[in-house]
Amino acid sequence: MRPGRTLILCALCALPPAARAAAPAPAPGLHLGWLDRKADPARDFFTFANGGWQRQNPIPPAYARWGTFSVLQRRNQEAIRRILEEAARDGRAPAGSDARKVGDFYASGMDEKAVDAAGVEPLRPELARIAAVADPAGLREEIAHLQQIGVDAPFGFGQMQDFKDSTRVIGAASQGGLGLPDRDYYLRQGAKFRQVRQAYLRHVAAMFALLGDARATAAAEARTVMDVETRLARASMPRADQRKPENVYHPMDLKALEGVTPGFSWAAYFADVGHPEITSINLAMPDFFKAMNADLSAVPLAAWRTYLRWHLLHAFAPYLSRPFVDEAFRLTRALTGARKLLPRWQRVVGAEDQALGFAVGKLYVERRFPPSSREAVLRILHDIRAALKEDLAGLAWMSPATRTAALAKLDRMDERIGYPDRWRDYSALRVDRGPWVLNVLRANEFLQRRELAKIGKPVDRDEWQMTPQTVNAYYDPSMNDINFPAGILQPPFFDPAAPAAVNYGAIGFVMGHEITHGFDDQGARFDGSGDLLPEPGWWTAADYAKFEAATACISDRFSRFTVAGGLHVQGKLVTGEATADLGGLTLAWRAFHASPAYRSAGDVGGFTPDQQFFLGAAHVWASNVRPEEARRLVTIDPHPPAVDRVNGTVANMPAFQEAFHVPAGSPMVNADRCVIW
Ligand SMILES: [Zn+2]
């Protein structure tokens, strides 16, 4: 619901002499071994910076893509595995304590013999509930029940900060209910999408067969599922359209809600989910719900039962016995190209991260996040904030009125490093030693209850959306805060031993990126307190028009890039992230130049401080990706592909062109330069 969420012929002559040195000198923190010195930084900086890494790091069979983020994430998972194994072995923690829950969850997941012996039996009561649906009211109740246990079909229901009053938490219903990643997978022509649809039909049929249905029946059921989901897909709003906050903000009272869906009683539904007191929500995509309302009567009840039975399986198959796990992986393989299932321990750690992420996170930071890290990264963060402040103060195209408002927004931006001040209370969650799937189910239920309990209450500003062990960061426009979990504050993003240039290029870039989200195509619409304002908001009309032209420049530029198979990057979908990359790298570079560290910086491995900075930035995106995954990401991911995040960004930066002596007319120079800050 939140809008914010989740770098030729004359190859070497453009390089400064020192960079031609053949043998990389040891340089802690600057990864010279990652370079491809045969590539020309002036033509393809991504490959120059990361070509060596790409060759040395083929994608492991169990992964769809593999990069800097995945390497660090796996290292984090290994650390967490040791913590969980210890907790599972110990067993002395008092019943009901977090330590006991964390250990029991892990033990239940690792008990493969018990999981396999149980088969689908633990889900029988849920299957029986679906089979018993006999009328439209029963269907509504079952939809509500399934959402409570983590099955968002045919729509999702949760909470959000009211876009227009960020002090309030409201309920929100949004489109959902698709087993494939996006509406495009149902609706787009082209051999690749058709192949995935065929694989999906086979997969759904195989799942029903595992439940014991005869082959012909299972195949017919799969077609029913495809039919229902294709209807939902047609009614779904494309992702790029969802970026405009007004498009997904339609607060409605009960009367208005029931005007959209006369066949679906929201009052009864709110009672079904345990909140009869709710009298208004944001119906994010009214057209979707209009279509769902029609489908509720047009599609026979038996087809809805089949559809819900499928979604129950789809949600829980990964936690059932081996045949279900293998079949679930077959779909993953068709969608992402991954060749092998992840080892069991990694799947259990992943599930536990969802279920008990903050209890795990508490143990993680106790062992892995020294207070000294917090201080060092805060210094860089404050330099970058100062760079933006100075930049805003001197920005020629911005009028004084907009400038004052922008500075006020920046001043009010909260920063949070590492982990939450207050830990999540898991006392209402029951965890035992098995069956594993029921631990997962109860955790889903616990989390959903917790979400819905927030509706109508004041916003909890201490809560984090990412667990401390997450290798990522985020900006939240309704909170106007930037968040850097402990998980990302490690090499190669932040390395106390690395040259300052590399740290500013890597973690500085990430920080500048998150700050810039406050001023990207979405962030610019929200004010310093997190409220959405009608356009042009806190901007003067003239300044806002200039800002829109700047983001349109980025969107047009990125629309030209393609991935495997020729699919185009959706410029409008990636505008926010690409804007944040350009703003973020620009700010990090300025912050580096303004820092005392810059004055004492020297060459490392033959690279000037500015070159080290850009190499550090490019190394953040070192990665390989399978073609299936590249197509999936370009369809659903608001982030541009890694190569474009590097090359598409530096091509707009004169500082880069100077650092690497890039001649005019090179692919690393965008002749119609896009400028944000
Ligand atoms: Zn971002």
XYZ file of C-alpha atoms and ligand atoms in Angstrom:
678
model
C 0.000 0.000 0.000
C 2.884 2.297 0.589
C 4.112 3.996 -2.567
C 7.788 4.017 -1.481
C 8.631 0.581 -1.038
C 11.865 -2.045 -1.509
C 25.307 1.597 -12.191
C 36.050 0.632 -28.510
C 38.441 0.728 -30.569
C 40.481 2.870 -28.294
C 39.679 0.969 -25.127
C 42.655 1.947 -23.047
C 43.513 5.382 -24.301
C 40.729 6.951 -22.255
C 42.265 5.609 -19.074
C 44.794 7.474 -16.986
C 48.202 5.807 -17.289
C 48.211 4.228 -13.847
C 45.019 2.282 -14.519
C 46.775 0.375 -17.264
C 48.977 -1.424 -14.744
C 48.457 -5.132 -15.300
C 48.799 -6.565 -11.817
C 46.329 -5.188 -9.265
C 48.118 -3.905 -6.185
C 46.524 -4.971 -2.915
C 44.044 -2.287 -1.828
C 41.795 -3.200 1.077
C 38.207 -2.146 0.449
C 38.765 -1.344 -3.217
C 38.130 -4.547 -5.134
C 40.591 -4.363 -7.984
C 40.078 -8.043 -8.726
C 36.485 -7.262 -9.711
C 37.549 -5.142 -12.675
C 37.587 -6.157 -16.304
C 40.530 -4.185 -17.596
C 39.794 -5.153 -21.171
C 36.565 -3.163 -20.996
C 36.630 0.571 -21.627
C 35.181 2.568 -18.738
C 34.265 5.284 -21.224
C 32.027 2.883 -23.165
C 30.695 0.473 -20.529
C 31.618 1.423 -16.994
C 29.572 -1.387 -15.441
C 31.625 -4.044 -17.216
C 34.902 -2.257 -16.521
C 34.068 -2.161 -12.794
C 32.390 -5.552 -12.463
C 33.330 -7.733 -15.437
C 35.948 -9.602 -13.406
C 33.477 -10.185 -10.592
C 30.885 -11.426 -13.102
C 33.323 -13.973 -14.513
C 34.479 -15.160 -11.103
C 30.984 -15.418 -9.679
C 28.685 -17.556 -11.798
C 25.143 -17.746 -10.453
C 24.847 -20.677 -8.015
C 22.235 -23.194 -9.270
C 19.758 -22.342 -6.500
C 19.701 -18.635 -7.382
C 18.027 -16.616 -10.128
C 20.496 -13.767 -9.745
C 23.660 -13.423 -7.801
C 25.335 -10.211 -6.771
C 26.851 -8.159 -3.993
C 23.521 -8.097 -2.164
C 23.087 -11.881 -2.389
C 26.635 -12.598 -1.215
C 26.134 -10.473 1.889
C 22.646 -11.840 2.439
C 23.943 -15.393 2.380
C 26.680 -14.441 4.828
C 23.997 -12.989 7.108
C 21.933 -16.156 6.746
C 24.906 -18.260 7.773
C 25.336 -16.141 10.901
C 21.625 -16.452 11.629
C 21.763 -20.198 11.054
C 24.338 -20.523 13.840
C 22.154 -18.445 16.152
C 19.065 -20.526 15.359
C 20.849 -23.854 15.654
C 22.106 -22.845 19.050
C 18.609 -21.794 20.120
C 17.100 -25.033 18.786
C 19.704 -27.196 20.564
C 19.589 -25.331 23.830
C 15.912 -25.844 24.630
C 16.435 -24.387 28.125
C 14.852 -21.047 27.321
C 11.592 -20.623 29.263
C 8.431 -21.686 27.435
C 6.862 -18.698 25.698
C 10.115 -16.692 25.535
C 11.347 -15.339 22.201
C 14.486 -17.472 22.439
C 12.346 -20.602 22.814
C 10.082 -19.618 19.896
C 13.021 -18.898 17.637
C 14.565 -22.296 18.456
C 11.298 -24.235 18.165
C 10.418 -22.683 14.808
C 13.814 -23.638 13.422
C 13.654 -27.160 14.855
C 10.190 -27.734 13.371
C 11.372 -26.556 9.953
C 14.536 -28.668 10.004
C 12.665 -31.817 11.018
C 12.348 -32.971 7.430
C 11.281 -36.479 8.425
C 8.268 -35.209 10.363
C 7.377 -32.725 7.617
C 7.504 -35.468 4.967
C 5.571 -37.928 7.096
C 2.778 -35.405 7.674
C 2.283 -34.722 3.955
C -0.655 -32.387 3.403
C -2.486 -33.610 6.537
C -1.885 -30.455 8.635
C -3.808 -28.459 6.002
C -6.847 -30.794 5.951
C -8.977 -28.598 8.240
C -8.343 -25.638 5.908
C -9.219 -27.710 2.827
C -12.410 -28.858 4.545
C -13.413 -25.257 5.249
C -13.063 -24.369 1.559
C -15.019 -27.478 0.492
C -17.844 -26.418 2.818
C -18.395 -23.031 1.148
C -22.041 -23.251 0.021
C -23.231 -19.724 -0.706
C -21.948 -16.171 -1.433
C -21.836 -15.272 2.273
C -19.804 -18.392 2.956
C -17.449 -17.447 0.137
C -16.935 -13.973 1.641
C -16.263 -15.458 5.075
C -13.756 -17.894 3.637
C -11.953 -15.163 1.691
C -11.690 -13.203 4.953
C -10.442 -16.268 6.824
C -7.820 -17.129 4.207
C -6.510 -13.551 4.243
C -6.094 -13.883 8.010
C -3.764 -16.858 7.519
C -1.731 -15.254 4.758
C -3.593 -16.153 1.545
C -4.355 -12.887 -0.278
C -6.970 -14.076 -2.754
C -8.727 -12.577 -4.599
C -7.613 -9.323 -2.962
C -5.450 -8.114 -0.088
C -6.560 -6.293 3.035
C -4.299 -4.451 5.439
C -3.510 -1.070 6.905
C -1.733 2.068 5.744
C -0.999 5.553 6.946
C -3.665 7.785 5.491
C -1.947 9.518 2.554
C -3.676 12.781 3.382
C -3.387 12.583 7.181
C -0.206 10.759 8.124
C -1.136 10.690 11.818
C -3.973 8.234 11.082
C -3.883 4.528 10.279
C -6.680 3.388 7.969
C -7.712 0.068 6.463
C -6.842 -0.551 2.818
C -7.987 -3.110 0.274
C -5.981 -3.693 -2.883
C -5.970 -5.902 -5.948
C -4.379 -9.346 -5.699
C -5.182 -12.979 -6.126
C -2.807 -13.807 -8.987
C -0.564 -16.883 -8.830
C 1.781 -15.434 -11.476
C 3.882 -12.339 -10.701
C 1.888 -9.740 -12.640
C -1.079 -9.103 -14.919
C 1.354 -9.047 -17.866
C 2.015 -12.774 -17.425
C -1.663 -13.445 -18.205
C -2.260 -10.834 -20.856
C 0.928 -10.283 -22.811
C 1.581 -12.028 -26.104
C 4.993 -13.373 -27.065
C 6.500 -16.835 -26.810
C 8.129 -16.298 -23.416
C 4.927 -15.268 -21.645
C 2.993 -18.055 -23.411
C 5.539 -20.610 -22.237
C 5.171 -19.450 -18.652
C 1.365 -19.722 -18.901
C 1.708 -23.304 -20.136
C 4.118 -24.117 -17.324
C 1.686 -22.562 -14.860
C -1.246 -24.679 -16.106
C 0.889 -27.812 -15.767
C 2.015 -26.750 -12.314
C -1.466 -25.994 -10.960
C -2.740 -29.327 -12.309
C 0.195 -31.148 -10.712
C -0.590 -29.528 -7.353
C -4.212 -30.677 -7.514
C -3.003 -34.152 -8.487
C -0.831 -34.182 -5.364
C -3.989 -33.578 -3.365
C -5.355 -36.785 -4.893
C -7.465 -35.430 -7.758
C -7.645 -37.563 -10.929
C -5.474 -36.284 -13.785
C -8.325 -35.123 -16.011
C -10.038 -33.419 -13.068
C -6.802 -31.706 -12.036
C -6.240 -30.415 -15.581
C -9.776 -29.001 -15.723
C -9.277 -27.381 -12.314
C -6.075 -25.743 -13.537
C -7.992 -24.235 -16.459
C -10.601 -22.935 -14.015
C -7.872 -21.267 -11.962
C -6.369 -19.728 -15.095
C -9.780 -18.432 -16.117
C -10.511 -16.783 -12.749
C -7.029 -15.283 -12.516
C -7.139 -13.974 -16.089
C -10.363 -12.135 -15.203
C -8.635 -10.622 -12.154
C -5.538 -9.786 -14.211
C -7.617 -7.918 -16.794
C -9.145 -5.804 -14.043
C -5.792 -5.129 -12.328
C -4.125 -1.726 -12.494
C -0.703 -1.813 -14.209
C 2.208 -1.274 -11.820
C 3.442 1.922 -13.450
C -0.020 3.499 -12.941
C 0.112 2.616 -9.243
C 3.026 5.008 -8.756
C 0.748 8.037 -8.817
C -0.578 8.208 -5.249
C -4.018 9.510 -6.298
C -4.508 6.467 -8.522
C -4.436 4.165 -5.491
C -6.139 6.427 -2.962
C -9.921 6.205 -2.819
C -11.129 6.546 0.750
C -14.729 5.377 0.980
C -17.339 4.920 3.667
C -19.546 1.852 3.806
C -22.160 3.325 1.518
C -19.621 4.208 -1.154
C -17.933 0.818 -0.796
C -21.156 -1.043 -1.294
C -21.918 1.160 -4.291
C -18.769 -0.279 -5.920
C -19.461 -3.890 -4.885
C -23.210 -4.328 -4.319
C -22.725 -8.100 -4.208
C -20.020 -8.001 -1.520
C -20.969 -6.649 1.897
C -18.020 -4.776 3.373
C -19.767 -4.356 6.715
C -20.068 -8.129 6.963
C -16.496 -8.538 5.740
C -15.105 -6.208 8.417
C -16.938 -8.306 11.010
C -15.439 -11.439 9.392
C -11.899 -10.098 9.884
C -12.652 -9.232 13.494
C -13.092 -5.466 13.049
C -16.814 -4.660 12.861
C -15.973 -1.118 14.014
C -14.405 -0.197 10.645
C -16.676 2.145 8.685
C -14.335 3.423 5.967
C -11.213 2.268 4.146
C -9.077 3.093 1.151
C -10.365 0.993 -1.738
C -7.109 1.334 -3.618
C -8.226 0.140 -7.055
C -12.002 0.622 -7.450
C -12.066 -0.782 -11.015
C -10.560 -4.031 -9.802
C -13.220 -4.382 -7.113
C -15.990 -3.522 -9.579
C -14.804 -6.414 -11.738
C -14.413 -8.703 -8.724
C -17.982 -7.914 -7.732
C -19.185 -9.004 -11.181
C -17.006 -12.131 -11.057
C -18.381 -13.129 -7.669
C -21.734 -13.836 -9.326
C -20.567 -14.657 -12.885
C -18.085 -17.330 -11.797
C -19.784 -20.445 -10.345
C -19.242 -21.128 -6.644
C -17.520 -24.422 -7.474
C -14.942 -22.506 -9.527
C -14.321 -20.153 -6.602
C -13.782 -23.150 -4.320
C -11.235 -24.534 -6.806
C -9.545 -21.144 -6.995
C -9.283 -20.799 -3.204
C -8.094 -24.381 -2.808
C -5.310 -23.592 -5.263
C -4.297 -20.421 -3.461
C -4.161 -22.238 -0.125
C -1.763 -24.748 -1.686
C 0.177 -22.055 -3.498
C 0.776 -20.226 -0.203
C 1.745 -23.250 1.895
C 3.299 -25.816 -0.488
C 6.868 -24.716 0.352
C 6.279 -25.806 3.985
C 4.760 -29.210 3.177
C 6.332 -32.557 2.272
C 8.902 -33.026 -0.464
C 6.529 -33.632 -3.436
C 4.792 -30.280 -2.750
C 8.096 -28.484 -2.232
C 9.480 -29.893 -5.486
C 6.372 -28.944 -7.423
C 6.394 -25.412 -5.950
C 10.004 -25.122 -7.060
C 9.021 -26.149 -10.614
C 7.030 -22.916 -10.868
C 9.886 -20.883 -9.377
C 12.172 -22.429 -11.958
C 9.854 -21.501 -14.837
C 9.600 -17.935 -13.553
C 13.180 -17.221 -12.512
C 15.408 -19.793 -14.167
C 16.811 -21.022 -10.818
C 17.981 -24.599 -11.339
C 18.047 -26.065 -7.860
C 16.126 -25.805 -4.645
C 17.895 -23.844 -1.895
C 19.273 -26.060 0.900
C 16.679 -26.760 3.566
C 18.371 -24.675 6.261
C 18.284 -21.626 4.005
C 14.586 -22.072 3.271
C 13.873 -22.398 6.991
C 15.958 -19.307 7.825
C 14.036 -17.437 5.093
C 10.650 -18.486 6.491
C 11.732 -17.612 10.010
C 12.820 -14.191 8.838
C 9.221 -13.597 7.786
C 7.621 -15.195 10.827
C 9.841 -14.041 13.692
C 12.144 -11.583 11.939
C 12.521 -9.098 14.772
C 13.101 -11.774 17.425
C 15.850 -13.160 15.179
C 17.053 -9.606 14.518
C 17.491 -8.896 18.202
C 19.840 -11.865 18.558
C 21.576 -10.874 15.317
C 22.445 -7.315 16.332
C 23.650 -8.417 19.764
C 26.310 -10.461 18.002
C 26.945 -8.618 14.747
C 26.456 -4.858 15.096
C 28.978 -2.994 17.269
C 28.000 0.564 18.375
C 31.118 1.905 16.620
C 29.560 1.008 13.245
C 26.571 3.170 14.059
C 28.711 6.245 14.705
C 30.844 5.850 11.588
C 27.874 5.490 9.257
C 26.068 8.401 10.913
C 29.025 10.632 10.039
C 28.690 9.783 6.343
C 24.910 10.179 6.486
C 25.190 13.640 8.013
C 27.688 14.695 5.344
C 25.208 13.679 2.672
C 22.326 15.489 4.304
C 24.546 18.541 4.507
C 25.394 18.185 0.798
C 21.704 18.194 -0.126
C 21.058 21.142 2.141
C 23.825 23.127 0.541
C 22.692 22.055 -2.894
C 19.113 23.154 -2.268
C 20.350 26.476 -0.951
C 22.224 27.205 -4.176
C 19.992 25.521 -6.769
C 19.504 27.978 -9.612
C 16.247 26.622 -11.066
C 14.336 26.559 -7.766
C 12.417 29.572 -6.480
C 12.948 30.748 -2.871
C 9.460 29.576 -1.844
C 10.022 25.999 -3.029
C 13.532 26.037 -1.620
C 12.277 26.910 1.854
C 9.692 24.116 1.693
C 12.236 21.581 0.426
C 14.671 22.479 3.200
C 11.867 22.135 5.741
C 11.050 18.677 4.399
C 14.707 17.636 4.573
C 15.019 18.979 8.129
C 12.068 16.883 9.243
C 13.365 13.672 7.656
C 13.983 11.146 10.458
C 17.024 8.899 10.219
C 17.248 5.456 11.727
C 20.309 3.258 11.779
C 20.685 -0.422 12.631
C 17.600 -1.618 14.483
C 14.438 -0.383 16.202
C 14.566 1.204 19.652
C 11.705 -0.986 20.797
C 11.520 -4.674 19.909
C 8.388 -6.353 18.593
C 6.271 -8.239 21.123
C 5.700 -11.829 20.003
C 3.928 -12.991 23.158
C 0.616 -13.580 21.312
C 2.291 -15.960 18.829
C 2.262 -19.672 19.615
C 5.230 -21.618 18.240
C 5.902 -25.298 18.861
C 8.063 -28.081 17.455
C 5.655 -28.917 14.635
C 4.020 -29.391 12.241
C 6.149 -26.709 10.634
C 3.455 -25.517 8.232
C 1.210 -24.691 11.192
C 3.930 -22.564 12.758
C 4.067 -20.646 9.481
C 0.272 -20.399 9.339
C -0.016 -19.129 12.923
C 2.778 -16.620 12.332
C 0.916 -15.276 9.279
C -2.197 -14.984 11.392
C -0.324 -13.241 14.200
C 1.183 -10.720 11.780
C -2.106 -10.029 10.014
C -3.950 -9.508 13.332
C -1.188 -7.168 14.376
C -1.552 -5.171 11.144
C -5.334 -4.902 11.406
C -5.155 -3.928 15.087
C -3.405 -0.717 14.007
C -6.451 0.538 12.085
C -7.971 3.558 13.782
C -5.013 3.949 16.154
C -2.271 6.591 16.092
C 0.776 5.797 13.986
C 3.615 3.997 15.765
C 6.659 5.941 14.610
C 9.093 3.475 16.195
C 8.141 0.588 13.965
C 10.462 -0.595 11.198
C 9.298 -2.172 7.946
C 12.551 -4.083 7.503
C 14.178 -6.443 9.973
C 17.675 -5.481 11.253
C 19.345 -8.355 9.361
C 17.966 -7.197 5.992
C 20.520 -6.231 3.323
C 18.564 -3.228 2.082
C 17.368 0.243 3.075
C 14.226 2.309 2.547
C 12.549 5.685 2.585
C 8.916 5.930 3.656
C 7.098 9.001 2.282
C 4.258 8.825 4.844
C 6.779 8.751 7.714
C 9.328 10.938 5.930
C 12.072 8.747 7.335
C 15.149 6.952 6.026
C 16.051 3.538 7.424
C 19.323 1.635 7.191
C 19.131 -1.819 8.793
C 22.283 -3.271 10.380
C 22.359 -5.933 7.631
C 23.548 -3.510 4.940
C 26.104 -1.687 7.101
C 28.874 -4.160 6.287
C 31.430 -4.689 3.503
C 31.259 -4.090 0.623
C 28.647 -1.416 1.359
C 30.438 -0.060 4.404
C 33.950 -1.127 5.314
C 35.849 0.668 8.093
C 39.095 -0.497 6.426
C 38.211 0.875 2.987
C 39.378 4.235 1.588
C 36.839 6.981 2.362
C 36.251 7.377 -1.384
C 34.953 3.813 -1.586
C 32.659 4.182 1.434
C 31.190 7.427 0.082
C 30.704 5.704 -3.287
C 29.066 2.626 -1.776
C 27.121 3.253 1.459
C 27.128 7.002 0.716
C 25.396 6.267 -2.570
C 22.827 4.063 -0.807
C 22.174 6.838 1.738
C 21.916 9.551 -0.896
C 19.563 7.274 -2.809
C 17.193 6.906 0.157
C 17.276 10.634 0.969
C 16.523 11.427 -2.682
C 13.417 9.214 -2.514
C 11.970 12.027 -0.414
C 12.227 14.098 -3.594
C 11.553 11.561 -6.357
C 8.386 11.498 -8.492
C 6.397 10.151 -5.509
C 8.299 11.589 -2.555
C 7.987 15.104 -3.975
C 4.209 14.821 -3.570
C 4.393 14.360 0.224
C 5.324 17.113 2.655
C 7.673 16.993 5.643
C 5.045 15.532 7.949
C 4.235 12.781 5.431
C 0.981 14.179 4.043
C 0.084 13.923 0.371
C -0.784 17.350 -1.012
C -2.714 18.097 -4.198
C -0.361 18.948 -7.079
C 1.861 20.946 -7.110
C 1.969 20.479 -3.324
C 4.735 22.360 -1.550
C 6.198 23.371 -4.926
C 5.378 26.469 -6.905
C 3.669 25.471 -10.156
C 6.637 26.621 -12.228
C 9.182 24.717 -10.118
C 7.056 21.586 -10.125
C 6.832 21.696 -13.922
C 10.642 21.867 -14.085
C 10.951 18.984 -11.645
C 8.494 16.892 -13.683
C 10.501 17.580 -16.827
C 13.635 16.365 -15.008
C 12.027 13.082 -13.934
C 10.490 12.655 -17.421
C 14.032 12.956 -18.829
C 15.057 10.017 -16.653
C 11.973 7.992 -17.525
C 12.530 8.528 -21.282
C 16.194 7.667 -21.021
C 15.591 4.398 -19.138
C 12.764 3.368 -21.495
C 15.434 2.883 -24.156
C 17.247 0.148 -22.218
C 16.356 -3.514 -22.823
C 16.975 -6.858 -21.116
C 17.365 -10.437 -22.348
C 14.906 -11.179 -25.126
C 14.474 -7.506 -26.000
C 11.910 -6.540 -23.347
C 12.141 -2.830 -22.639
C 12.702 -1.318 -19.209
C 9.451 0.421 -18.196
C 10.700 3.984 -17.821
C 7.591 5.059 -15.934
C 7.884 2.163 -13.474
C 11.556 2.823 -12.656
C 11.449 6.636 -12.576
C 11.557 6.852 -8.776
C 14.465 4.458 -8.344
C 16.467 5.857 -11.256
C 15.891 9.384 -9.926
C 17.076 8.284 -6.487
C 20.187 6.711 -8.042
C 21.132 9.896 -9.900
C 20.326 12.192 -6.972
C 21.968 9.825 -4.501
C 25.230 9.388 -6.377
C 25.452 13.117 -7.059
C 24.941 13.929 -3.380
C 27.407 11.281 -2.223
C 30.032 12.681 -4.592
C 29.514 16.217 -3.300
C 29.584 15.006 0.303
C 32.861 13.212 -0.374
C 34.392 16.340 -1.875
C 33.270 18.435 1.086
C 34.603 15.944 3.665
C 37.991 16.204 5.432
C 38.642 12.683 4.124
C 38.750 14.036 0.564
C 41.594 16.407 1.340
C 43.804 13.580 2.569
C 42.670 10.987 -0.001
C 45.330 9.563 -2.282
C 45.599 7.193 -5.222
C 44.925 3.543 -4.501
C 45.886 0.783 -6.912
C 46.520 3.427 -9.551
C 43.072 5.002 -9.211
C 42.435 8.592 -8.187
C 40.046 9.252 -5.272
C 37.246 10.167 -7.706
C 37.809 6.976 -9.676
C 37.738 4.964 -6.425
C 34.457 6.654 -5.568
C 32.786 5.602 -8.820
C 34.245 2.100 -8.632
C 32.873 1.758 -5.090
C 29.451 2.818 -6.386
C 29.507 0.413 -9.337
C 30.620 -2.478 -7.106
C 27.367 -2.163 -5.143
C 25.590 -3.476 -8.266
C 28.039 -6.239 -9.254
C 25.740 -9.100 -10.262
C 24.727 -11.759 -12.742
C 21.098 -12.520 -13.616
C 19.366 -15.340 -15.472
C 17.296 -14.331 -18.521
C 14.010 -15.579 -17.015
C 14.651 -13.536 -13.894
C 15.629 -10.489 -15.946
C 12.259 -10.688 -17.723
C 10.389 -11.149 -14.440
C 12.155 -8.177 -12.863
C 11.661 -5.869 -15.812
C 7.937 -6.696 -15.572
C 7.471 -6.134 -11.836
C 10.487 -4.399 -10.288
C 10.532 -0.603 -9.889
C 14.351 -0.801 -9.829
C 16.190 -0.666 -13.182
C 18.483 -3.580 -14.118
C 21.895 -3.387 -12.388
C 23.840 -2.491 -15.530
C 21.518 0.455 -16.217
C 21.608 1.596 -12.598
C 25.339 2.110 -13.079
C 25.721 3.145 -16.721
C 22.407 5.014 -16.942
C 23.316 7.009 -13.843
C 26.957 7.935 -14.468
C 26.109 8.953 -18.046
C 24.328 11.946 -16.484
C 27.290 12.935 -14.302
C 30.031 15.281 -15.548
C 32.031 14.343 -12.422
C 32.224 10.768 -13.704
C 33.168 11.850 -17.198
C 35.967 13.953 -15.794
C 37.191 11.229 -13.461
C 37.535 8.687 -16.265
C 38.354 11.104 -19.089
C 35.250 10.120 -21.028
C 35.116 11.828 -24.425
C 31.934 13.502 -25.700
C 29.881 11.175 -27.888
C 30.706 8.105 -25.773
C 27.832 5.870 -24.576
C 28.746 6.954 -21.035
C 27.691 10.524 -21.824
C 23.984 11.304 -22.056
C 24.008 14.195 -24.537
C 20.606 15.352 -23.231
C 21.787 15.243 -19.652
C 19.128 14.672 -16.972
C 19.651 16.808 -13.868
C 17.865 16.362 -10.557
C 20.042 18.078 -7.965
Zn 15.092 2.999 -3.814
